[in-house]
PDB file of C-alpha atoms in Angstrom:
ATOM      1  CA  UNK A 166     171.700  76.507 145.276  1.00 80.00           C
ATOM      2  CA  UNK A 167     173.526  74.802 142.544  1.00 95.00           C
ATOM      3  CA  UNK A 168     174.696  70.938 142.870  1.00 98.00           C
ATOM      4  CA  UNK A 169     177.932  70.564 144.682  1.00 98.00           C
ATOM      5  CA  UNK A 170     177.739  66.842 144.043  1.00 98.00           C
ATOM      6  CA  UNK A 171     176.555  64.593 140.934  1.00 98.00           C
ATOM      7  CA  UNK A 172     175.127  61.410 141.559  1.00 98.00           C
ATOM      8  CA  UNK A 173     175.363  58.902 138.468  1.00 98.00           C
ATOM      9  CA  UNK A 174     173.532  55.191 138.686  1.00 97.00           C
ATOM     10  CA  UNK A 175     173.392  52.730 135.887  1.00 95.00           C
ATOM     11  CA  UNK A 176     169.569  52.028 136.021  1.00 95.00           C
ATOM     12  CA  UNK A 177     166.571  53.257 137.622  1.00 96.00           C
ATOM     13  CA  UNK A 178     166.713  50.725 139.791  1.00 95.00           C
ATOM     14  CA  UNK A 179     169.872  51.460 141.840  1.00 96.00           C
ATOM     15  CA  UNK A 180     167.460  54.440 143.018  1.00 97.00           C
ATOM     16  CA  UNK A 181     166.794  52.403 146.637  1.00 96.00           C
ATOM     17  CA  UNK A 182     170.646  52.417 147.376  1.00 97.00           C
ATOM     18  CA  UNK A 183     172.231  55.465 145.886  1.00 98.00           C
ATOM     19  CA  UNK A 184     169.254  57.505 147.579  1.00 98.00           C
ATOM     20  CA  UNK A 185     171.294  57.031 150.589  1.00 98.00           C
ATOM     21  CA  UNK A 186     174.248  58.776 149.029  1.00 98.00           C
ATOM     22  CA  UNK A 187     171.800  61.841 148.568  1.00 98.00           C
ATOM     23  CA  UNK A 188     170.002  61.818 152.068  1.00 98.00           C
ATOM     24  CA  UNK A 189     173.624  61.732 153.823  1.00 98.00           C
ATOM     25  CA  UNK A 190     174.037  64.825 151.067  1.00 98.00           C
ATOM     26  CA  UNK A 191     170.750  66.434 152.520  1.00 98.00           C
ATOM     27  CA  UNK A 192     171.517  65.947 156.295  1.00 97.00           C
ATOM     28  CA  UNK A 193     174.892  68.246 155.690  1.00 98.00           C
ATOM     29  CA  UNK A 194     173.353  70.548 153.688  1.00 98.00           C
ATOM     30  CA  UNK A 195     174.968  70.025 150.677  1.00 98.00           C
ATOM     31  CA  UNK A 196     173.229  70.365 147.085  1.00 98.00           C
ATOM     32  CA  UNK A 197     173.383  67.539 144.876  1.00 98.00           C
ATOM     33  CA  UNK A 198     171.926  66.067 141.573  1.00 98.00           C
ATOM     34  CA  UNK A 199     171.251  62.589 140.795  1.00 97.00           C
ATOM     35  CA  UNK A 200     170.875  60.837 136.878  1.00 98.00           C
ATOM     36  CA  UNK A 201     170.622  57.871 135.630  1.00 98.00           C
ATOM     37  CA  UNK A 202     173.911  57.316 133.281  1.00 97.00           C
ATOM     38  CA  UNK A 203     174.680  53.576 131.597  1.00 96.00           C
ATOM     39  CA  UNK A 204     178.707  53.330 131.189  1.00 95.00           C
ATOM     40  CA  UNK A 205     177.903  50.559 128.685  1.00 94.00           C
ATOM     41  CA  UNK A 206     174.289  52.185 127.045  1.00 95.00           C
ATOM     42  CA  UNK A 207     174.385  56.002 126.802  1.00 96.00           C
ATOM     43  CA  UNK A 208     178.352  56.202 126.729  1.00 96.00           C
ATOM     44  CA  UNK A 209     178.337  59.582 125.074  1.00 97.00           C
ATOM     45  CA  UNK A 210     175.871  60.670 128.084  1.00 97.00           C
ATOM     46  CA  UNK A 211     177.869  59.379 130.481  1.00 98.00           C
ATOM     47  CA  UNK A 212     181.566  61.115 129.318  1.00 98.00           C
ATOM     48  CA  UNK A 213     179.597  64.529 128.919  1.00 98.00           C
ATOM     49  CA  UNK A 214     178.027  64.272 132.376  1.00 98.00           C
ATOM     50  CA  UNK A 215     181.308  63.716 133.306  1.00 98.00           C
ATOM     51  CA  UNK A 216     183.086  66.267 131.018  1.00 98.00           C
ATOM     52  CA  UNK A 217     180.940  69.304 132.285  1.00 98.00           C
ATOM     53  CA  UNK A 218     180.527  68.331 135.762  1.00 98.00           C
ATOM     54  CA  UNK A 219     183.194  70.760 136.745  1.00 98.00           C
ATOM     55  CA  UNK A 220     182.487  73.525 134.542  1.00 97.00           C
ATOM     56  CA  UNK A 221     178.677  73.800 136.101  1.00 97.00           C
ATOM     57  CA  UNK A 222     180.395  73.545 139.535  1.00 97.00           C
ATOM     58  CA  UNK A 223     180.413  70.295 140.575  1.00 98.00           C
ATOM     59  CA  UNK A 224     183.477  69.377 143.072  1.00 98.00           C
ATOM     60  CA  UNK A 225     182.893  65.073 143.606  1.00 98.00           C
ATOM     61  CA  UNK A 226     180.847  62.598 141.590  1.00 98.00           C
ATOM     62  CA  UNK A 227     179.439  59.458 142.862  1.00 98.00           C
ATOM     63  CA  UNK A 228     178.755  56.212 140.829  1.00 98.00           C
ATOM     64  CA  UNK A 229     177.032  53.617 141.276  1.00 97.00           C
ATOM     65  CA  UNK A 230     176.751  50.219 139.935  1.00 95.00           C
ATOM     66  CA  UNK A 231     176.747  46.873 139.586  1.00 91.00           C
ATOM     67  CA  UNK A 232     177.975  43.694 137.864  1.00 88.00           C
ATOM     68  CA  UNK A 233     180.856  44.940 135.565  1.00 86.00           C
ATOM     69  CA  UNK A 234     180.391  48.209 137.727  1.00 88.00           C
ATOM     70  CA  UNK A 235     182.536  50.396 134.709  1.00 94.00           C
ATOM     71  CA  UNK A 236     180.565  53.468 135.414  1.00 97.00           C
ATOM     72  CA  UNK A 237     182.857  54.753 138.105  1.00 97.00           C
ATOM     73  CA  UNK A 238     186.015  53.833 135.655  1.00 97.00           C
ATOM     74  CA  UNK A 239     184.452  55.667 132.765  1.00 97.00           C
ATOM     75  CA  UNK A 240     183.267  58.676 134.492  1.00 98.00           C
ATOM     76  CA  UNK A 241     187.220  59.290 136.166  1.00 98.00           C
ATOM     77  CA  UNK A 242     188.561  58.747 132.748  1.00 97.00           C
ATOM     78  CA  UNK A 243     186.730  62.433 131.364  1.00 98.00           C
ATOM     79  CA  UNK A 244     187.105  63.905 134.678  1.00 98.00           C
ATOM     80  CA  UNK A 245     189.919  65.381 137.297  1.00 97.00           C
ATOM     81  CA  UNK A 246     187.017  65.637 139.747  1.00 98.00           C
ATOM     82  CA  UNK A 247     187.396  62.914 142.519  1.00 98.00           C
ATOM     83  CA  UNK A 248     185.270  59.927 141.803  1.00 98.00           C
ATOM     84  CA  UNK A 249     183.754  57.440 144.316  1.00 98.00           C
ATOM     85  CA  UNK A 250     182.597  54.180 143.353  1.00 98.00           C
ATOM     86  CA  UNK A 251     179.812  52.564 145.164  1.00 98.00           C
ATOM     87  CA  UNK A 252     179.306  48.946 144.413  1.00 97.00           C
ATOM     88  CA  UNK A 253     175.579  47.625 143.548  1.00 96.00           C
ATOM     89  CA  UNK A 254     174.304  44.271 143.982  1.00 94.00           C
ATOM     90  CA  UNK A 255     173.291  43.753 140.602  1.00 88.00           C
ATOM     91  CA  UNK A 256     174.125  39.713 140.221  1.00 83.00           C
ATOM     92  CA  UNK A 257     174.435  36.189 141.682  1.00 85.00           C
ATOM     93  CA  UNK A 258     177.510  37.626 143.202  1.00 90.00           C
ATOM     94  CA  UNK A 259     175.840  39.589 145.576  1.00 93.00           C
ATOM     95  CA  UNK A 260     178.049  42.869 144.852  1.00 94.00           C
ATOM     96  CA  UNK A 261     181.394  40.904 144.840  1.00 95.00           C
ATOM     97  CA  UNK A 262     181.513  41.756 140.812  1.00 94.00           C
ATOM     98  CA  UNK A 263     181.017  45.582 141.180  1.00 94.00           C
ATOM     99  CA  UNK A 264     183.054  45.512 144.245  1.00 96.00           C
ATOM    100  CA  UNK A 265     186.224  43.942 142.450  1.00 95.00           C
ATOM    101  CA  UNK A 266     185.333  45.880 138.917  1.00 94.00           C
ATOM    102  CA  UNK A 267     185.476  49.509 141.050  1.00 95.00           C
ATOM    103  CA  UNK A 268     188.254  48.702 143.321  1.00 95.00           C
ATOM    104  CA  UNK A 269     190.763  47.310 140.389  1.00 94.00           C
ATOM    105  CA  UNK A 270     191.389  50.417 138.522  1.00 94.00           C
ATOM    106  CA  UNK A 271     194.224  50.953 136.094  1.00 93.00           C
ATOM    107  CA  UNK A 272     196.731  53.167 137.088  1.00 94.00           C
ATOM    108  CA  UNK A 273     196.571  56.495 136.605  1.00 95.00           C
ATOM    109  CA  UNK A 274     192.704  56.518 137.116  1.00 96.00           C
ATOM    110  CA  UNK A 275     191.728  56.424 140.551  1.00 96.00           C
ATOM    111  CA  UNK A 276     187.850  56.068 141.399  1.00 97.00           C
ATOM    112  CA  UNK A 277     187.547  56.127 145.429  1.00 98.00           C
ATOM    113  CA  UNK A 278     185.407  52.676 146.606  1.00 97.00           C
ATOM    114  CA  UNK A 279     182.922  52.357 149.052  1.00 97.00           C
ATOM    115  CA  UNK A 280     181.357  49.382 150.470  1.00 97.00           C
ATOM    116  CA  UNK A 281     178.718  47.359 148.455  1.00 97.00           C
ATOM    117  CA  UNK A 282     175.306  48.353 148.657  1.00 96.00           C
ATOM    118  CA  UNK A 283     173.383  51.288 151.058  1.00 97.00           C
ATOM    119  CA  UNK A 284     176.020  51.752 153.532  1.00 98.00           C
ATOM    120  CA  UNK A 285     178.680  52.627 150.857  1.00 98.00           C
ATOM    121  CA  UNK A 286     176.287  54.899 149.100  1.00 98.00           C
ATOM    122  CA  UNK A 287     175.724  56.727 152.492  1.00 98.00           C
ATOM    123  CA  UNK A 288     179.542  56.790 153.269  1.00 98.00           C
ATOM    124  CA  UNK A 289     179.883  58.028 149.532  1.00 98.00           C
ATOM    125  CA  UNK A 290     177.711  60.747 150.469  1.00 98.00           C
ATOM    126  CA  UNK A 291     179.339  61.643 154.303  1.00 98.00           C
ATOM    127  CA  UNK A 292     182.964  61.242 152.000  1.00 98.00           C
ATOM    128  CA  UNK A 293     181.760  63.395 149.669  1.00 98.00           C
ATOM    129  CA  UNK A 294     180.487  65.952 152.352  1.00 98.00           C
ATOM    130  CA  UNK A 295     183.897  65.412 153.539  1.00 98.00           C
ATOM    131  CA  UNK A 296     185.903  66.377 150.409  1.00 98.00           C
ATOM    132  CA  UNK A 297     183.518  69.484 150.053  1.00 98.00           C
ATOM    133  CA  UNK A 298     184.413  70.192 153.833  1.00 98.00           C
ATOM    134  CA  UNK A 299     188.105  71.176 153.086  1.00 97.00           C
ATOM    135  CA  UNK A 300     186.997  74.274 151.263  1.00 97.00           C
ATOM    136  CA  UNK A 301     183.447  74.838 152.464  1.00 97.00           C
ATOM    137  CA  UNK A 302     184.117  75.907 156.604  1.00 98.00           C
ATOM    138  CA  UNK A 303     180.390  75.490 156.732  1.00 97.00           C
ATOM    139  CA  UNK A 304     180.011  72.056 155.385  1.00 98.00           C
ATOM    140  CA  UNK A 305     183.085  70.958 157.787  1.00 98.00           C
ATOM    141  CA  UNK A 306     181.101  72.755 160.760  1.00 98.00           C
ATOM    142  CA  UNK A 307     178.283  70.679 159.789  1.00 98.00           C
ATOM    143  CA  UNK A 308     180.154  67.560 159.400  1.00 98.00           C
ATOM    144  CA  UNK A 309     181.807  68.127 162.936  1.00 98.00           C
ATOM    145  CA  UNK A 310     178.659  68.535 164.431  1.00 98.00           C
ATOM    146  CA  UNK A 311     177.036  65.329 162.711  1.00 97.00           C
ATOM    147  CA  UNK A 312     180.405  63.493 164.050  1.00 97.00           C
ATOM    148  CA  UNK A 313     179.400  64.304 167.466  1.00 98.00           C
ATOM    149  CA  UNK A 314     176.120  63.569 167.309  1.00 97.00           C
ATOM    150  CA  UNK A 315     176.870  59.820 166.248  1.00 96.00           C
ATOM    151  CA  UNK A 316     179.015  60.128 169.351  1.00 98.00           C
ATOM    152  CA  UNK A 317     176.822  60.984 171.777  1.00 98.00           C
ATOM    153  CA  UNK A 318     174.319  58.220 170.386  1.00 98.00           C
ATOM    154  CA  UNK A 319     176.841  55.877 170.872  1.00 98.00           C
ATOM    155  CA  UNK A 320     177.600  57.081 174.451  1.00 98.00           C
ATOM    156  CA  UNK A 321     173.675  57.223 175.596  1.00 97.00           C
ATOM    157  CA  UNK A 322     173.409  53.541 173.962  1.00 98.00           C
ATOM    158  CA  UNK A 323     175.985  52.103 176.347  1.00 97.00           C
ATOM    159  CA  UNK A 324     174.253  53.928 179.524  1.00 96.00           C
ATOM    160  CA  UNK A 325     171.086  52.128 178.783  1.00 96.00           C
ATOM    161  CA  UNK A 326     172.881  49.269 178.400  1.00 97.00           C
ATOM    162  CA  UNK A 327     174.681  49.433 181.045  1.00 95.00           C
ATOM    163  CA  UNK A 328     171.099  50.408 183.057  1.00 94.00           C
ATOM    164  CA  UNK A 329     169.865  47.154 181.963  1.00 94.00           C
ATOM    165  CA  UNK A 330     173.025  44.775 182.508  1.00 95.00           C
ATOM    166  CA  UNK A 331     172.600  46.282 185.891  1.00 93.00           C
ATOM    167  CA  UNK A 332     168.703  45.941 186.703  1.00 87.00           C
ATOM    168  CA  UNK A 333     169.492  42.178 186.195  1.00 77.00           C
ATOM    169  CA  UNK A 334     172.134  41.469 188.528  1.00 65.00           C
TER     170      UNK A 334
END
Protein backbone atom coordinates (compact mmCIF):
# COMPACT_ATOMS: atom_id res chain seq x y z
CA UNK A 1 0.00 0.00 0.00
CA UNK A 2 1.57 3.24 -0.86
CA UNK A 3 2.50 5.96 2.00
CA UNK A 4 -0.40 8.11 2.93
CA UNK A 5 1.89 10.01 5.27
CA UNK A 6 5.70 11.24 5.06
CA UNK A 7 7.61 11.44 8.04
CA UNK A 8 10.72 13.93 7.80
CA UNK A 9 13.38 14.22 10.96
CA UNK A 10 16.48 16.28 10.94
CA UNK A 11 18.93 13.52 12.18
CA UNK A 12 19.01 9.97 12.83
CA UNK A 13 18.68 10.58 16.09
CA UNK A 14 15.14 12.03 16.38
CA UNK A 15 14.34 8.24 15.38
CA UNK A 16 13.27 7.46 19.37
CA UNK A 17 10.55 10.27 19.21
CA UNK A 18 9.19 10.56 15.73
CA UNK A 19 8.82 6.59 15.85
CA UNK A 20 5.86 7.42 17.84
CA UNK A 21 4.37 9.46 15.05
CA UNK A 22 4.65 6.15 12.90
CA UNK A 23 3.36 3.52 15.53
CA UNK A 24 0.14 5.85 16.15
CA UNK A 25 0.29 5.61 11.99
CA UNK A 26 0.46 1.69 12.32
CA UNK A 27 -2.27 1.24 15.04
CA UNK A 28 -4.90 3.02 12.40
CA UNK A 29 -3.76 1.35 9.65
CA UNK A 30 -2.44 3.94 7.77
CA UNK A 31 0.80 3.62 5.44
CA UNK A 32 3.52 5.89 6.03
CA UNK A 33 7.26 6.59 5.17
CA UNK A 34 9.80 8.03 7.31
CA UNK A 35 13.46 9.94 6.07
CA UNK A 36 15.83 11.63 7.46
CA UNK A 37 15.76 15.34 5.78
CA UNK A 38 18.20 18.37 7.28
CA UNK A 39 16.27 21.85 6.52
CA UNK A 40 19.71 23.44 7.03
CA UNK A 41 22.12 20.31 5.35
CA UNK A 42 20.43 18.60 2.38
CA UNK A 43 18.10 21.70 1.53
CA UNK A 44 17.62 20.59 -2.04
CA UNK A 45 16.52 17.05 -0.44
CA UNK A 46 14.38 18.45 1.76
CA UNK A 47 12.20 20.96 -0.89
CA UNK A 48 12.00 17.84 -3.33
CA UNK A 49 10.72 15.52 -0.60
CA UNK A 50 8.46 18.10 -0.12
CA UNK A 51 7.76 19.06 -3.80
CA UNK A 52 6.73 15.41 -4.83
CA UNK A 53 5.10 14.36 -1.75
CA UNK A 54 1.76 14.96 -3.33
CA UNK A 55 2.34 13.79 -6.69
CA UNK A 56 3.37 10.07 -5.23
CA UNK A 57 0.21 10.39 -3.06
CA UNK A 58 1.03 11.64 0.00
CA UNK A 59 -1.97 13.68 1.82
CA UNK A 60 0.04 15.15 5.42
CA UNK A 61 3.73 15.42 6.24
CA UNK A 62 5.17 15.40 9.62
CA UNK A 63 8.45 17.15 10.76
CA UNK A 64 10.37 16.89 13.25
CA UNK A 65 13.02 18.80 14.90
CA UNK A 66 14.84 20.57 17.12
CA UNK A 67 16.77 23.70 18.11
CA UNK A 68 16.06 26.19 15.20
CA UNK A 69 13.34 23.46 14.31
CA UNK A 70 13.09 25.14 10.36
CA UNK A 71 12.31 21.81 8.90
CA UNK A 72 8.59 22.09 9.36
CA UNK A 73 8.83 25.91 7.89
CA UNK A 74 10.80 24.76 4.90
CA UNK A 75 8.91 21.73 4.03
CA UNK A 76 5.23 24.02 4.03
CA UNK A 77 6.99 26.53 1.95
CA UNK A 78 7.23 23.74 -1.36
CA UNK A 79 4.11 22.17 -0.32
CA UNK A 80 0.05 22.79 -0.13
CA UNK A 81 -0.03 19.50 1.78
CA UNK A 82 -0.82 20.18 5.54
CA UNK A 83 2.29 20.20 7.61
CA UNK A 84 2.66 19.34 11.34
CA UNK A 85 5.50 20.35 13.28
CA UNK A 86 6.66 18.29 16.12
CA UNK A 87 9.16 19.93 18.36
CA UNK A 88 12.51 17.89 19.38
CA UNK A 89 14.54 18.37 22.33
CA UNK A 90 17.62 18.98 20.65
CA UNK A 91 19.30 21.77 23.22
CA UNK A 92 19.80 23.24 26.71
CA UNK A 93 16.33 24.47 26.15
CA UNK A 94 14.79 21.35 26.56
CA UNK A 95 12.45 21.76 23.31
CA UNK A 96 11.46 25.40 24.19
CA UNK A 97 13.67 26.47 20.89
CA UNK A 98 11.91 24.06 18.41
CA UNK A 99 8.73 24.67 20.15
CA UNK A 100 8.83 28.60 19.59
CA UNK A 101 10.79 28.15 15.98
CA UNK A 102 7.58 25.74 14.71
CA UNK A 103 4.84 27.58 16.34
CA UNK A 104 6.00 31.28 15.01
CA UNK A 105 5.43 30.90 11.39
CA UNK A 106 5.16 33.74 8.93
CA UNK A 107 2.00 34.31 7.55
CA UNK A 108 0.85 32.72 4.82
CA UNK A 109 2.73 29.44 5.78
CA UNK A 110 1.05 27.52 8.28
CA UNK A 111 2.89 24.30 9.74
CA UNK A 112 0.35 22.64 12.41
CA UNK A 113 2.42 22.22 16.07
CA UNK A 114 2.37 19.54 18.33
CA UNK A 115 3.73 19.26 21.70
CA UNK A 116 7.55 18.84 22.29
CA UNK A 117 8.92 15.56 22.26
CA UNK A 118 7.04 11.75 22.01
CA UNK A 119 3.65 12.78 22.87
CA UNK A 120 3.49 15.39 20.02
CA UNK A 121 4.97 12.97 17.60
CA UNK A 122 2.17 10.45 18.59
CA UNK A 123 -0.58 13.21 18.42
CA UNK A 124 1.14 14.16 14.99
CA UNK A 125 0.49 10.76 13.98
CA UNK A 126 -3.43 10.30 15.58
CA UNK A 127 -3.80 14.19 13.76
CA UNK A 128 -2.56 12.97 10.84
CA UNK A 129 -4.82 9.77 10.95
CA UNK A 130 -7.33 12.36 11.56
CA UNK A 131 -6.85 14.57 8.46
CA UNK A 132 -6.70 11.25 6.34
CA UNK A 133 -10.07 10.32 8.17
CA UNK A 134 -12.17 13.04 6.34
CA UNK A 135 -11.77 11.26 3.06
CA UNK A 136 -10.79 7.73 4.02
CA UNK A 137 -14.44 6.32 5.86
CA UNK A 138 -12.18 3.50 6.87
CA UNK A 139 -9.45 5.35 8.56
CA UNK A 140 -12.31 7.52 10.44
CA UNK A 141 -13.99 4.02 11.41
CA UNK A 142 -10.74 3.12 12.76
CA UNK A 143 -10.09 6.29 14.48
CA UNK A 144 -13.67 6.11 16.12
CA UNK A 145 -13.04 2.88 17.33
CA UNK A 146 -9.45 3.75 18.82
CA UNK A 147 -11.42 6.88 20.49
CA UNK A 148 -13.51 4.50 22.31
CA UNK A 149 -11.16 2.30 23.29
CA UNK A 150 -9.12 5.10 25.21
CA UNK A 151 -12.58 5.60 26.68
CA UNK A 152 -13.33 2.59 28.02
CA UNK A 153 -9.66 2.42 29.54
CA UNK A 154 -10.33 5.42 31.16
CA UNK A 155 -13.73 4.20 32.52
CA UNK A 156 -12.29 0.60 33.82
CA UNK A 157 -9.32 2.76 35.48
CA UNK A 158 -11.72 4.71 37.68
CA UNK A 159 -13.70 1.33 38.73
CA UNK A 160 -10.53 -0.06 40.08
CA UNK A 161 -9.96 2.91 41.63
CA UNK A 162 -12.84 3.36 42.95
CA UNK A 163 -12.58 -0.68 44.16
CA UNK A 164 -9.60 0.31 46.03
CA UNK A 165 -10.67 3.82 47.61
CA UNK A 166 -13.39 1.57 48.81
CA UNK A 167 -11.52 -1.66 50.24
CA UNK A 168 -9.87 1.00 52.53
CA UNK A 169 -12.62 2.65 54.15
Amino acid sequence: MNPKVLILMGSDSDFEVMSEARKALDELGVPSELHVSSAHRTPERTARYAREAAGRGIEVVICGAGAAAHLAGVVAAETELPVLGVPLAASDLSGLDALLATAMMPGGVPVGTLGIGKAGAKNAGLFAARIIARADAAVGERVRAQREKMAREVEAKDAALQERLAGKK
